[in-house]
Structures are given as structure tokens and as C-alpha cells.
Amino acid sequence: MIFMIRCVDKPDSAAIRQQTREEHLAYIREHLQDVYCAGPLLGEDGQTPVGSLLLMDFPTRAYAEAFAEGDPYNRAGLFQEVEVKPWKEVFP
């Protein structure tokens, strides 16, 4: 099942994101077989990362939640909010 994992950064946390980016990317690469699509949420300027959005294929919600909890960004305290929900593709 595909799960949407939406993460919103805490205000003024760009340094945390920058310091843990490589560890976060390595974590995603470890789970590449589960990635449907993933990338940063951007601020109004269209360039500044303000969060993350991942669509991940996991067998259960518990697995999706464990993945989100284990994300180095999350462990470093970057996120003010993390939301995990089942997702269904309708288009294209």
C-alpha cells in the first residue's frame, strides 16, 4: 500500500536540514525499493525547502510510521509535524 508521509520543518531550522541532509539521503537510498516518489516541500520562493513529501510503498501503516520515525531529519528534530496517511493513485 502507498503511504503519504508529509513532514513540515520547524521554523528557522535550515541549519538542521543542511547538517543532516546526507544522512537523510542515505536513509532514503537504503529504502529505494519502497520509494514511489519523494522530494522536498518548498517555500513560496519555490526554492527554499520547508518540509518533505514522500509516497512510500509499505505493507502496513506501522511500517510507514517506523520509517518516518527513523528518518535522520526526524531524529535530529527538524520536523514540527509528521503526517502519515494511506494514499491511492487515481491519475494519471
GROMACS .gro file of C-alpha atoms in nm:
model
   92
    1MET     CA    1   0.000   0.000   0.000
    2ILE     CA    2   0.119   0.351  -0.076
    3PHE     CA    3   0.153   0.586   0.222
    4MET     CA    4   0.191   0.962   0.209
    5ILE     CA    5   0.443   1.093   0.460
    6ARG     CA    6   0.424   1.471   0.489
    7CYS     CA    7   0.676   1.644   0.712
    8VAL     CA    8   0.681   2.015   0.795
    9ASP     CA    9   1.005   2.172   0.915
   10LYS     CA   10   1.021   2.372   1.235
   11PRO     CA   11   1.068   2.746   1.176
   12ASP     CA   12   1.430   2.860   1.139
   13SER     CA   13   1.560   2.504   1.109
   14ALA     CA   14   1.753   2.530   0.780
   15ALA     CA   15   2.081   2.453   0.960
   16ILE     CA   16   1.943   2.121   1.092
   17ARG     CA   17   1.827   2.027   0.742
   18GLN     CA   18   2.164   2.113   0.592
   19GLN     CA   19   2.363   1.930   0.862
   20THR     CA   20   2.163   1.606   0.830
   21ARG     CA   21   2.089   1.608   0.454
   22GLU     CA   22   2.348   1.347   0.355
   23GLU     CA   23   2.239   1.111   0.631
   24HIS     CA   24   1.875   1.160   0.527
   25LEU     CA   25   1.956   1.088   0.160
   26ALA     CA   26   2.149   0.774   0.258
   27TYR     CA   27   1.845   0.659   0.459
   28ILE     CA   28   1.619   0.712   0.158
   29ARG     CA   29   1.864   0.521  -0.064
   30GLU     CA   30   1.853   0.229   0.182
   31HIS     CA   31   1.476   0.216   0.118
   32LEU     CA   32   1.485   0.299  -0.252
   33GLN     CA   33   1.282  -0.012  -0.339
   34ASP     CA   34   0.997   0.133  -0.129
   35VAL     CA   35   1.002   0.487  -0.279
   36TYR     CA   36   0.712   0.570  -0.510
   37CYS     CA   37   0.828   0.934  -0.522
   38ALA     CA   38   0.992   1.173  -0.279
   39GLY     CA   39   1.119   1.528  -0.252
   40PRO     CA   40   1.119   1.849  -0.053
   41LEU     CA   41   0.825   2.077   0.004
   42LEU     CA   42   0.924   2.430  -0.099
   43GLY     CA   43   0.850   2.772   0.042
   44GLU     CA   44   0.674   3.046  -0.151
   45ASP     CA   45   1.001   3.139  -0.325
   46GLY     CA   46   0.992   2.799  -0.497
   47GLN     CA   47   1.345   2.718  -0.381
   48THR     CA   48   1.372   2.703  -0.002
   49PRO     CA   49   1.295   2.358   0.148
   50VAL     CA   50   1.031   2.379   0.421
   51GLY     CA   51   0.947   2.012   0.459
   52SER     CA   52   0.936   1.675   0.287
   53LEU     CA   53   0.677   1.476   0.096
   54LEU     CA   54   0.725   1.106   0.036
   55LEU     CA   55   0.499   0.848  -0.122
   56MET     CA   56   0.622   0.512   0.002
   57ASP     CA   57   0.509   0.158  -0.070
   58PHE     CA   58   0.495  -0.028   0.263
   59PRO     CA   59   0.299  -0.334   0.374
   60THR     CA   60   0.145  -0.165   0.681
   61ARG     CA   61   0.089   0.174   0.839
   62ALA     CA   62   0.308   0.066   1.132
   63TYR     CA   63   0.596   0.012   0.890
   64ALA     CA   64   0.537   0.358   0.736
   65GLU     CA   65   0.531   0.520   1.080
   66ALA     CA   66   0.850   0.339   1.183
   67PHE     CA   67   1.018   0.457   0.864
   68ALA     CA   68   0.914   0.818   0.935
   69GLU     CA   69   1.038   0.795   1.294
   70GLY     CA   70   1.374   0.657   1.177
   71ASP     CA   71   1.436   0.934   0.923
   72PRO     CA   72   1.753   1.119   1.026
   73TYR     CA   73   1.573   1.451   0.971
   74ASN     CA   74   1.309   1.346   1.222
   75ARG     CA   75   1.563   1.209   1.470
   76ALA     CA   76   1.754   1.539   1.450
   77GLY     CA   77   1.441   1.735   1.546
   78LEU     CA   78   1.387   1.904   1.209
   79PHE     CA   79   1.014   1.845   1.185
   80GLN     CA   80   0.738   2.026   1.369
   81GLU     CA   81   0.478   1.794   1.217
   82VAL     CA   82   0.477   1.449   1.059
   83GLU     CA   83   0.164   1.308   0.898
   84VAL     CA   84   0.127   0.951   0.769
   85LYS     CA   85  -0.180   0.854   0.565
   86PRO     CA   86  -0.272   0.584   0.315
   87TRP     CA   87  -0.277   0.717  -0.041
   88LYS     CA   88  -0.447   0.598  -0.359
   89GLU     CA   89  -0.339   0.693  -0.708
   90VAL     CA   90  -0.628   0.792  -0.935
   91PHE     CA   91  -0.447   0.980  -1.214
   92PRO     CA   92  -0.265   0.955  -1.449
   0.00000   0.00000   0.00000
